[in-house]
Amino acid sequence: MRFQNTISFARKLDQVDPLKSFRSKFHLPKILGKETLYFTGNSLGLQPKSTLKFITDELEDWAQLGVEGHFDAKRPWLHYHKFSKKALAQIVGAKPIEVVAMNQLTVNLHLMMTSFYRPTAKRFKIITEAGAFSSDQYAFETQLKFHKLDPKVALVELQPRPGELTLRTEDIIKSIEAHSEELALVIFGAVQYYTGQFFDIKKITDAGHKAGAYVGFDLAHAVGNVPLSLHKHNVDFAVWCSYKYLNSGPGGIGGIFVHQKHATNFDLPRLAGWWGHDVQERFQMRKGFKPMSGADGWQLSNFPVLSGAAQLASLDIFQQAGIKNLRKKSILLTGYLEFLLKMVDPDGKHFSIITPSNPKDRGCQLSILMKQHGRKIFDKLMKARVLADWREPDVIRITPVPLYNRFVEVFRFSEIFKRALS
Ligand SMILES: *Cc1c(COP(=O)(O)O)cnc(C)c1O
């Protein structure tokens, strides 16, 4: 599409947007009673108006039924992990048996690494992107130490080429090949939280498998943002949180994907709890752990219903909108943002956009690397009620989300940003 730098053009895009009605399904934050430009759905997604009802339903059932709610609630609590399966499976491109909502992201990362990072004297290395999210870095470091390995030797962190800002797929594959004899695990943030780069999941997975390693992805910034085909791409495992693009509320329930090929591989070591035990026998409280097949067999604890209820409200909206339609709008919306940003600073004097410019290599987010006065400019944005995200030392992340952001908002942002730069 040929974009135009006018408010009337932005308005036109909003008018013809097939998803425009979804914005009204969300609460839009205000500052001192005034409208904001909310561009931090990559950090905390907005609250669906329906969330209140989903949670209230459970509170009422709890009040009315007490413990019997496990069986008699409108959505029986005993089976609560099943209610989100279909939608989650669609969102990550999986079969229902391959996904389950449970715990939170970092916990799930440790659980998955317990099963899929099995270092031996010969094969012990982990390959990941340099500058991974801190929590992931801490997980990798402490997993290595847990196995009595030195992170300096066993953790391979891939840097972009000198002078470049994001990784090239060919370089990732070359590194995987170079370490193949010693490689145990390849793990990447599917969409890198800092740069916004969407890695080539299929190529990385194929290369990892060819090297004889397991391959996993952290979907924190990918789930609900970009199209995923984890089953088809043969990914071994993935983990995610749900409070970013999945709009499930602060600290909302996380999730895992375990490929079907591992569904009945009960030899994989795992840390177990009763909710992962064979459901027929779960309440017999007998000795001897018998995992359920599929992702369910990694569950530990009984399901956090209130947090799960909030997630169901959001997944319902995703089902209505359709992940393909969301992606289509997202490409336009972020494309429009990129177009306008280039108009604001045509010579690249003030900033450069780190995020890849090819839409297939990114999701909603654009990361803007400020060349000078970054923090000051960010503060000016905040003053103009733009809710954006500052990452030390010099990056502003702007994320228009197709469920609730409008083209007009992107346009307004570009005007505010221009003023902030001058
Ligand atoms: C948001 C995010 C996390 C947060 O982890 P929690 O366990 O949910 O607190 C971890 N990793 C990445 C890549 C993230 O983007």
PDB file of C-alpha atoms in Angstrom, residues 41-312:
ATOM      1  CA  GLY A  41       0.813  -3.704  24.497  1.00  0.00           C
ATOM      2  CA  ASN A  42       4.106  -5.583  24.167  1.00  0.00           C
ATOM      3  CA  SER A  43       4.685  -5.024  27.864  1.00  0.00           C
ATOM      4  CA  LEU A  44       1.180  -5.201  29.321  1.00  0.00           C
ATOM      5  CA  GLY A  45      -1.789  -5.818  27.054  1.00  0.00           C
ATOM      6  CA  LEU A  46      -4.986  -3.911  27.777  1.00  0.00           C
ATOM      7  CA  GLN A  47      -7.862  -5.267  29.802  1.00  0.00           C
ATOM      8  CA  PRO A  48     -10.821  -6.642  27.860  1.00  0.00           C
ATOM      9  CA  LYS A  49     -14.093  -5.320  29.264  1.00  0.00           C
ATOM     10  CA  SER A  50     -15.299  -8.933  29.385  1.00  0.00           C
ATOM     11  CA  THR A  51     -12.548  -9.926  31.854  1.00  0.00           C
ATOM     12  CA  LEU A  52     -14.618  -8.692  34.780  1.00  0.00           C
ATOM     13  CA  LYS A  53     -17.485 -11.031  33.906  1.00  0.00           C
ATOM     14  CA  PHE A  54     -15.230 -14.057  33.404  1.00  0.00           C
ATOM     15  CA  ILE A  55     -13.639 -13.530  36.816  1.00  0.00           C
ATOM     16  CA  THR A  56     -16.889 -12.643  38.511  1.00  0.00           C
ATOM     17  CA  ASP A  57     -18.432 -15.888  37.243  1.00  0.00           C
ATOM     18  CA  GLU A  58     -15.779 -17.842  39.104  1.00  0.00           C
ATOM     19  CA  LEU A  59     -16.075 -15.731  42.252  1.00  0.00           C
ATOM     20  CA  GLU A  60     -19.826 -16.334  42.250  1.00  0.00           C
ATOM     21  CA  ASP A  61     -19.434 -20.054  41.727  1.00  0.00           C
ATOM     22  CA  TRP A  62     -16.898 -20.147  44.538  1.00  0.00           C
ATOM     23  CA  ALA A  63     -19.273 -18.220  46.810  1.00  0.00           C
ATOM     24  CA  GLN A  64     -22.250 -20.438  45.913  1.00  0.00           C
ATOM     25  CA  LEU A  65     -20.627 -23.816  45.603  1.00  0.00           C
ATOM     26  CA  GLY A  66     -17.450 -23.816  47.667  1.00  0.00           C
ATOM     27  CA  VAL A  67     -15.420 -26.922  46.964  1.00  0.00           C
ATOM     28  CA  GLU A  68     -18.146 -28.377  44.751  1.00  0.00           C
ATOM     29  CA  GLY A  69     -17.200 -25.786  42.160  1.00  0.00           C
ATOM     30  CA  HIS A  70     -14.481 -28.216  41.100  1.00  0.00           C
ATOM     31  CA  PHE A  71     -17.288 -30.256  39.508  1.00  0.00           C
ATOM     32  CA  ASP A  72     -20.367 -28.046  39.382  1.00  0.00           C
ATOM     33  CA  ALA A  73     -19.093 -24.610  38.400  1.00  0.00           C
ATOM     34  CA  LYS A  74     -20.227 -23.314  35.030  1.00  0.00           C
ATOM     35  CA  ARG A  75     -16.680 -24.101  33.906  1.00  0.00           C
ATOM     36  CA  PRO A  76     -15.697 -26.884  36.315  1.00  0.00           C
ATOM     37  CA  TRP A  77     -12.386 -25.969  37.958  1.00  0.00           C
ATOM     38  CA  LEU A  78     -11.115 -29.523  37.759  1.00  0.00           C
ATOM     39  CA  HIS A  79     -10.972 -29.230  33.973  1.00  0.00           C
ATOM     40  CA  TYR A  80     -10.016 -25.602  33.728  1.00  0.00           C
ATOM     41  CA  HIS A  81      -6.732 -26.204  31.901  1.00  0.00           C
ATOM     42  CA  LYS A  82      -8.731 -27.676  29.024  1.00  0.00           C
ATOM     43  CA  PHE A  83     -10.804 -24.586  28.304  1.00  0.00           C
ATOM     44  CA  SER A  84      -7.954 -22.545  26.846  1.00  0.00           C
ATOM     45  CA  LYS A  85      -6.383 -25.345  24.818  1.00  0.00           C
ATOM     46  CA  LYS A  86      -8.125 -24.861  21.512  1.00  0.00           C
ATOM     47  CA  ALA A  87      -7.482 -21.124  21.317  1.00  0.00           C
ATOM     48  CA  LEU A  88      -3.880 -21.404  22.507  1.00  0.00           C
ATOM     49  CA  ALA A  89      -3.242 -24.196  20.011  1.00  0.00           C
ATOM     50  CA  GLN A  90      -4.521 -21.990  17.177  1.00  0.00           C
ATOM     51  CA  ILE A  91      -2.446 -19.038  18.300  1.00  0.00           C
ATOM     52  CA  VAL A  92       0.850 -20.961  18.409  1.00  0.00           C
ATOM     53  CA  GLY A  93       0.077 -23.301  15.497  1.00  0.00           C
ATOM     54  CA  ALA A  94      -0.166 -26.487  17.518  1.00  0.00           C
ATOM     55  CA  LYS A  95      -2.441 -29.431  18.266  1.00  0.00           C
ATOM     56  CA  PRO A  96      -4.422 -29.154  21.487  1.00  0.00           C
ATOM     57  CA  ILE A  97      -2.440 -32.002  23.065  1.00  0.00           C
ATOM     58  CA  GLU A  98       0.746 -29.963  22.555  1.00  0.00           C
ATOM     59  CA  VAL A  99      -0.218 -26.952  24.666  1.00  0.00           C
ATOM     60  CA  VAL A 100      -1.287 -26.178  28.193  1.00  0.00           C
ATOM     61  CA  ALA A 101      -1.624 -23.020  30.256  1.00  0.00           C
ATOM     62  CA  MET A 102       0.340 -23.268  33.496  1.00  0.00           C
ATOM     63  CA  ASN A 103       2.665 -21.373  35.853  1.00  0.00           C
ATOM     64  CA  GLN A 104       4.559 -18.417  34.494  1.00  0.00           C
ATOM     65  CA  LEU A 105       7.134 -18.043  31.822  1.00  0.00           C
ATOM     66  CA  THR A 106      10.385 -18.384  33.744  1.00  0.00           C
ATOM     67  CA  VAL A 107       9.113 -21.346  35.754  1.00  0.00           C
ATOM     68  CA  ASN A 108       8.088 -23.012  32.514  1.00  0.00           C
ATOM     69  CA  LEU A 109      11.451 -22.289  30.962  1.00  0.00           C
ATOM     70  CA  HIS A 110      13.154 -24.116  33.836  1.00  0.00           C
ATOM     71  CA  LEU A 111      10.720 -27.031  33.586  1.00  0.00           C
ATOM     72  CA  MET A 112      11.280 -27.350  29.852  1.00  0.00           C
ATOM     73  CA  MET A 113      15.040 -27.128  30.239  1.00  0.00           C
ATOM     74  CA  THR A 114      14.871 -29.877  32.852  1.00  0.00           C
ATOM     75  CA  SER A 115      13.460 -32.115  30.141  1.00  0.00           C
ATOM     76  CA  PHE A 116      15.196 -30.817  27.035  1.00  0.00           C
ATOM     77  CA  TYR A 117      18.565 -29.646  28.242  1.00  0.00           C
ATOM     78  CA  ARG A 118      20.354 -32.885  29.079  1.00  0.00           C
ATOM     79  CA  PRO A 119      24.052 -32.103  28.807  1.00  0.00           C
ATOM     80  CA  THR A 120      26.588 -34.913  28.441  1.00  0.00           C
ATOM     81  CA  ALA A 121      30.370 -34.763  28.592  1.00  0.00           C
ATOM     82  CA  LYS A 122      30.411 -34.359  24.822  1.00  0.00           C
ATOM     83  CA  ARG A 123      27.189 -32.444  24.157  1.00  0.00           C
ATOM     84  CA  PHE A 124      26.600 -29.618  26.578  1.00  0.00           C
ATOM     85  CA  LYS A 125      26.411 -26.276  24.756  1.00  0.00           C
ATOM     86  CA  ILE A 126      23.439 -23.935  24.528  1.00  0.00           C
ATOM     87  CA  ILE A 127      23.148 -21.474  21.640  1.00  0.00           C
ATOM     88  CA  THR A 128      21.030 -18.379  22.075  1.00  0.00           C
ATOM     89  CA  GLU A 129      20.898 -14.752  20.958  1.00  0.00           C
ATOM     90  CA  ALA A 130      23.136 -12.250  22.766  1.00  0.00           C
ATOM     91  CA  GLY A 131      21.212  -9.811  24.930  1.00  0.00           C
ATOM     92  CA  ALA A 132      18.341 -12.173  25.693  1.00  0.00           C
ATOM     93  CA  PHE A 133      15.779 -10.994  28.252  1.00  0.00           C
ATOM     94  CA  SER A 134      17.361 -10.980  31.719  1.00  0.00           C
ATOM     95  CA  SER A 135      15.130 -13.679  33.146  1.00  0.00           C
ATOM     96  CA  ASP A 136      16.066 -16.042  30.318  1.00  0.00           C
ATOM     97  CA  GLN A 137      19.736 -15.246  30.818  1.00  0.00           C
ATOM     98  CA  TYR A 138      19.445 -16.078  34.507  1.00  0.00           C
ATOM     99  CA  ALA A 139      17.651 -19.309  33.672  1.00  0.00           C
ATOM    100  CA  PHE A 140      20.387 -20.354  31.218  1.00  0.00           C
ATOM    101  CA  GLU A 141      23.170 -19.398  33.609  1.00  0.00           C
ATOM    102  CA  THR A 142      21.713 -21.221  36.589  1.00  0.00           C
ATOM    103  CA  GLN A 143      20.718 -24.298  34.576  1.00  0.00           C
ATOM    104  CA  LEU A 144      24.321 -24.557  33.448  1.00  0.00           C
ATOM    105  CA  LYS A 145      25.613 -24.155  36.982  1.00  0.00           C
ATOM    106  CA  PHE A 146      23.063 -26.701  38.171  1.00  0.00           C
ATOM    107  CA  HIS A 147      24.737 -29.146  35.787  1.00  0.00           C
ATOM    108  CA  LYS A 148      28.164 -28.007  37.050  1.00  0.00           C
ATOM    109  CA  LEU A 149      29.011 -26.322  33.773  1.00  0.00           C
ATOM    110  CA  ASP A 150      30.720 -22.989  33.196  1.00  0.00           C
ATOM    111  CA  PRO A 151      28.451 -20.519  31.351  1.00  0.00           C
ATOM    112  CA  LYS A 152      31.537 -18.908  29.795  1.00  0.00           C
ATOM    113  CA  VAL A 153      32.259 -22.166  28.013  1.00  0.00           C
ATOM    114  CA  ALA A 154      28.865 -23.731  27.559  1.00  0.00           C
ATOM    115  CA  LEU A 155      26.683 -20.724  26.670  1.00  0.00           C
ATOM    116  CA  VAL A 156      27.157 -19.452  23.125  1.00  0.00           C
ATOM    117  CA  GLU A 157      25.538 -16.024  22.653  1.00  0.00           C
ATOM    118  CA  LEU A 158      25.269 -14.872  19.060  1.00  0.00           C
ATOM    119  CA  GLN A 159      26.002 -11.234  18.256  1.00  0.00           C
ATOM    120  CA  PRO A 160      25.050  -9.380  15.070  1.00  0.00           C
ATOM    121  CA  ARG A 161      27.914  -8.664  12.659  1.00  0.00           C
ATOM    122  CA  PRO A 162      29.932  -5.542  13.449  1.00  0.00           C
ATOM    123  CA  GLY A 163      27.949  -2.509  12.343  1.00  0.00           C
ATOM    124  CA  GLU A 164      24.691  -4.490  12.146  1.00  0.00           C
ATOM    125  CA  LEU A 165      21.840  -4.420  14.629  1.00  0.00           C
ATOM    126  CA  THR A 166      20.103  -7.750  14.162  1.00  0.00           C
ATOM    127  CA  LEU A 167      21.187 -11.314  13.488  1.00  0.00           C
ATOM    128  CA  ARG A 168      21.245 -12.844  10.028  1.00  0.00           C
ATOM    129  CA  THR A 169      19.638 -16.261   9.769  1.00  0.00           C
ATOM    130  CA  GLU A 170      22.592 -17.537   7.741  1.00  0.00           C
ATOM    131  CA  ASP A 171      24.952 -16.578  10.591  1.00  0.00           C
ATOM    132  CA  ILE A 172      22.771 -18.323  13.164  1.00  0.00           C
ATOM    133  CA  ILE A 173      22.818 -21.484  11.069  1.00  0.00           C
ATOM    134  CA  LYS A 174      26.587 -21.269  10.572  1.00  0.00           C
ATOM    135  CA  SER A 175      27.119 -21.037  14.329  1.00  0.00           C
ATOM    136  CA  ILE A 176      24.847 -23.994  14.935  1.00  0.00           C
ATOM    137  CA  GLU A 177      26.861 -25.988  12.418  1.00  0.00           C
ATOM    138  CA  ALA A 178      30.142 -24.839  13.888  1.00  0.00           C
ATOM    139  CA  HIS A 179      29.164 -26.051  17.372  1.00  0.00           C
ATOM    140  CA  SER A 180      27.195 -29.079  16.205  1.00  0.00           C
ATOM    141  CA  GLU A 181      29.416 -31.713  17.850  1.00  0.00           C
ATOM    142  CA  GLU A 182      28.936 -30.158  21.281  1.00  0.00           C
ATOM    143  CA  LEU A 183      25.486 -28.681  20.938  1.00  0.00           C
ATOM    144  CA  ALA A 184      22.708 -29.796  23.308  1.00  0.00           C
ATOM    145  CA  LEU A 185      20.122 -27.018  22.978  1.00  0.00           C
ATOM    146  CA  VAL A 186      19.222 -24.154  20.662  1.00  0.00           C
ATOM    147  CA  ILE A 187      16.918 -21.616  22.277  1.00  0.00           C
ATOM    148  CA  PHE A 188      15.861 -18.211  20.959  1.00  0.00           C
ATOM    149  CA  GLY A 189      13.334 -15.557  21.831  1.00  0.00           C
ATOM    150  CA  ALA A 190      11.063 -16.018  18.800  1.00  0.00           C
ATOM    151  CA  VAL A 191      10.580 -12.255  18.676  1.00  0.00           C
ATOM    152  CA  GLN A 192      13.564 -10.594  20.337  1.00  0.00           C
ATOM    153  CA  TYR A 193      12.265  -8.321  23.091  1.00  0.00           C
ATOM    154  CA  TYR A 194      14.789  -5.520  22.509  1.00  0.00           C
ATOM    155  CA  THR A 195      15.169  -5.409  18.739  1.00  0.00           C
ATOM    156  CA  GLY A 196      11.755  -6.737  17.760  1.00  0.00           C
ATOM    157  CA  GLN A 197      13.387  -9.188  15.331  1.00  0.00           C
ATOM    158  CA  PHE A 198      11.216 -12.196  14.484  1.00  0.00           C
ATOM    159  CA  PHE A 199      13.598 -15.092  13.953  1.00  0.00           C
ATOM    160  CA  ASP A 200      13.147 -17.733  11.275  1.00  0.00           C
ATOM    161  CA  ILE A 201      11.756 -20.509  13.444  1.00  0.00           C
ATOM    162  CA  LYS A 202      11.716 -23.141  10.730  1.00  0.00           C
ATOM    163  CA  LYS A 203      15.295 -22.635   9.580  1.00  0.00           C
ATOM    164  CA  ILE A 204      16.682 -22.426  13.098  1.00  0.00           C
ATOM    165  CA  THR A 205      14.790 -25.534  14.144  1.00  0.00           C
ATOM    166  CA  ASP A 206      15.935 -27.516  11.112  1.00  0.00           C
ATOM    167  CA  ALA A 207      19.538 -26.495  11.689  1.00  0.00           C
ATOM    168  CA  GLY A 208      19.376 -27.357  15.394  1.00  0.00           C
ATOM    169  CA  HIS A 209      17.936 -30.778  14.689  1.00  0.00           C
ATOM    170  CA  LYS A 210      20.492 -31.450  11.983  1.00  0.00           C
ATOM    171  CA  ALA A 211      23.154 -30.738  14.586  1.00  0.00           C
ATOM    172  CA  GLY A 212      21.536 -33.259  16.928  1.00  0.00           C
ATOM    173  CA  ALA A 213      20.221 -30.717  19.449  1.00  0.00           C
ATOM    174  CA  TYR A 214      16.803 -29.953  20.860  1.00  0.00           C
ATOM    175  CA  VAL A 215      15.270 -26.636  19.814  1.00  0.00           C
ATOM    176  CA  GLY A 216      13.032 -24.420  21.919  1.00  0.00           C
ATOM    177  CA  PHE A 217      11.628 -20.889  21.724  1.00  0.00           C
ATOM    178  CA  ASP A 218      10.607 -18.263  24.216  1.00  0.00           C
ATOM    179  CA  LEU A 219       7.406 -16.806  22.771  1.00  0.00           C
ATOM    180  CA  ALA A 220       6.985 -13.949  25.278  1.00  0.00           C
ATOM    181  CA  HIS A 221       6.940 -11.354  22.482  1.00  0.00           C
ATOM    182  CA  ALA A 222       5.647 -13.645  19.748  1.00  0.00           C
ATOM    183  CA  VAL A 223       2.491 -15.227  21.128  1.00  0.00           C
ATOM    184  CA  GLY A 224      -0.567 -13.295  19.976  1.00  0.00           C
ATOM    185  CA  ASN A 225       1.708 -11.088  17.880  1.00  0.00           C
ATOM    186  CA  VAL A 226       3.018 -13.058  14.909  1.00  0.00           C
ATOM    187  CA  PRO A 227       1.776 -16.197  13.122  1.00  0.00           C
ATOM    188  CA  LEU A 228       3.354 -19.338  14.527  1.00  0.00           C
ATOM    189  CA  SER A 229       3.431 -22.931  13.254  1.00  0.00           C
ATOM    190  CA  LEU A 230       5.233 -24.720  16.046  1.00  0.00           C
ATOM    191  CA  HIS A 231       3.864 -28.151  15.183  1.00  0.00           C
ATOM    192  CA  LYS A 232       4.628 -27.936  11.490  1.00  0.00           C
ATOM    193  CA  HIS A 233       8.046 -26.463  12.109  1.00  0.00           C
ATOM    194  CA  ASN A 234       8.845 -29.344  14.396  1.00  0.00           C
ATOM    195  CA  VAL A 235       9.894 -27.184  17.355  1.00  0.00           C
ATOM    196  CA  ASP A 236      10.552 -29.349  20.438  1.00  0.00           C
ATOM    197  CA  PHE A 237       9.206 -26.980  23.059  1.00  0.00           C
ATOM    198  CA  ALA A 238       8.164 -23.390  23.694  1.00  0.00           C
ATOM    199  CA  VAL A 239       7.151 -21.254  26.652  1.00  0.00           C
ATOM    200  CA  TRP A 240       5.268 -17.978  26.959  1.00  0.00           C
ATOM    201  CA  CYS A 241       3.669 -15.466  29.257  1.00  0.00           C
ATOM    202  CA  SER A 242       0.193 -14.121  28.615  1.00  0.00           C
ATOM    203  CA  TYR A 243       0.172 -10.580  29.954  1.00  0.00           C
ATOM    204  CA  LYS A 244       1.801  -9.039  26.876  1.00  0.00           C
ATOM    205  CA  TYR A 245      -0.004  -9.490  23.561  1.00  0.00           C
ATOM    206  CA  LEU A 246      -2.384 -12.032  25.102  1.00  0.00           C
ATOM    207  CA  ASN A 247      -4.020  -9.440  27.365  1.00  0.00           C
ATOM    208  CA  SER A 248      -4.486 -11.840  30.286  1.00  0.00           C
ATOM    209  CA  GLY A 249      -3.621  -9.372  33.022  1.00  0.00           C
ATOM    210  CA  PRO A 250      -0.524  -8.542  35.090  1.00  0.00           C
ATOM    211  CA  GLY A 251       1.320 -11.701  36.083  1.00  0.00           C
ATOM    212  CA  GLY A 252      -1.198 -13.717  34.070  1.00  0.00           C
ATOM    213  CA  ILE A 253      -0.852 -17.443  33.543  1.00  0.00           C
ATOM    214  CA  GLY A 254       1.941 -18.670  31.245  1.00  0.00           C
ATOM    215  CA  GLY A 255       1.970 -21.653  28.960  1.00  0.00           C
ATOM    216  CA  ILE A 256       4.006 -24.353  27.261  1.00  0.00           C
ATOM    217  CA  PHE A 257       4.173 -26.167  23.957  1.00  0.00           C
ATOM    218  CA  VAL A 258       5.672 -29.660  23.761  1.00  0.00           C
ATOM    219  CA  HIS A 259       5.714 -31.231  20.311  1.00  0.00           C
ATOM    220  CA  GLN A 260       3.467 -34.236  19.764  1.00  0.00           C
ATOM    221  CA  LYS A 261       6.502 -36.388  19.021  1.00  0.00           C
ATOM    222  CA  HIS A 262       7.374 -36.127  22.736  1.00  0.00           C
ATOM    223  CA  ALA A 263       3.786 -36.625  23.916  1.00  0.00           C
ATOM    224  CA  THR A 264       4.315 -40.164  25.169  1.00  0.00           C
ATOM    225  CA  ASN A 265       8.048 -40.025  25.696  1.00  0.00           C
ATOM    226  CA  PHE A 266       7.872 -40.720  29.418  1.00  0.00           C
ATOM    227  CA  ASP A 267      11.616 -41.321  29.552  1.00  0.00           C
ATOM    228  CA  LEU A 268      12.245 -37.593  29.317  1.00  0.00           C
ATOM    229  CA  PRO A 269      13.273 -36.512  32.789  1.00  0.00           C
ATOM    230  CA  ARG A 270      10.841 -34.077  34.344  1.00  0.00           C
ATOM    231  CA  LEU A 271       9.962 -32.448  37.614  1.00  0.00           C
ATOM    232  CA  ALA A 272       6.479 -33.615  38.479  1.00  0.00           C
ATOM    233  CA  GLY A 273       3.400 -32.664  40.444  1.00  0.00           C
ATOM    234  CA  TRP A 274      -0.044 -34.165  40.912  1.00  0.00           C
ATOM    235  CA  TRP A 275      -1.716 -32.127  38.149  1.00  0.00           C
ATOM    236  CA  GLY A 276       0.539 -33.813  35.596  1.00  0.00           C
ATOM    237  CA  HIS A 277      -0.392 -37.263  36.887  1.00  0.00           C
ATOM    238  CA  ASP A 278      -2.718 -39.625  35.005  1.00  0.00           C
ATOM    239  CA  VAL A 279      -6.088 -37.975  35.502  1.00  0.00           C
ATOM    240  CA  GLN A 280      -7.889 -41.289  36.143  1.00  0.00           C
ATOM    241  CA  GLU A 281      -5.730 -41.892  39.207  1.00  0.00           C
ATOM    242  CA  ARG A 282      -4.992 -38.369  40.326  1.00  0.00           C
ATOM    243  CA  PHE A 283      -7.072 -38.500  43.464  1.00  0.00           C
ATOM    244  CA  GLN A 284      -6.015 -41.965  44.554  1.00  0.00           C
ATOM    245  CA  MET A 285      -2.880 -40.333  45.949  1.00  0.00           C
ATOM    246  CA  ARG A 286      -0.796 -43.393  45.179  1.00  0.00           C
ATOM    247  CA  LYS A 287       2.948 -43.717  44.922  1.00  0.00           C
ATOM    248  CA  GLY A 288       4.612 -43.621  41.508  1.00  0.00           C
ATOM    249  CA  PHE A 289       4.246 -40.738  39.086  1.00  0.00           C
ATOM    250  CA  LYS A 290       2.439 -41.581  35.836  1.00  0.00           C
ATOM    251  CA  PRO A 291       2.504 -38.556  33.536  1.00  0.00           C
ATOM    252  CA  MET A 292      -0.428 -37.667  31.333  1.00  0.00           C
ATOM    253  CA  SER A 293       0.499 -37.683  27.677  1.00  0.00           C
ATOM    254  CA  GLY A 294       1.219 -34.428  25.932  1.00  0.00           C
ATOM    255  CA  ALA A 295       1.906 -31.047  27.449  1.00  0.00           C
ATOM    256  CA  ASP A 296      -0.513 -31.804  30.297  1.00  0.00           C
ATOM    257  CA  GLY A 297       2.029 -34.216  31.746  1.00  0.00           C
ATOM    258  CA  TRP A 298       4.256 -31.277  32.675  1.00  0.00           C
ATOM    259  CA  GLN A 299       1.648 -29.584  34.881  1.00  0.00           C
ATOM    260  CA  LEU A 300       2.579 -29.363  38.533  1.00  0.00           C
ATOM    261  CA  SER A 301      -0.169 -27.710  40.513  1.00  0.00           C
ATOM    262  CA  ASN A 302      -3.899 -27.381  40.381  1.00  0.00           C
ATOM    263  CA  PHE A 303      -5.059 -24.678  38.061  1.00  0.00           C
ATOM    264  CA  PRO A 304      -5.152 -20.966  39.084  1.00  0.00           C
ATOM    265  CA  VAL A 305      -8.756 -20.402  38.077  1.00  0.00           C
ATOM    266  CA  LEU A 306      -9.011 -16.618  38.510  1.00  0.00           C
ATOM    267  CA  SER A 307      -5.968 -16.010  36.386  1.00  0.00           C
ATOM    268  CA  GLY A 308      -7.184 -18.599  33.878  1.00  0.00           C
ATOM    269  CA  ALA A 309     -10.597 -16.928  33.732  1.00  0.00           C
ATOM    270  CA  ALA A 310      -8.969 -13.635  32.746  1.00  0.00           C
ATOM    271  CA  GLN A 311      -7.133 -15.466  30.006  1.00  0.00           C
ATOM    272  CA  LEU A 312     -10.355 -17.026  28.669  1.00  0.00           C
TER     273      LEU A 312
END
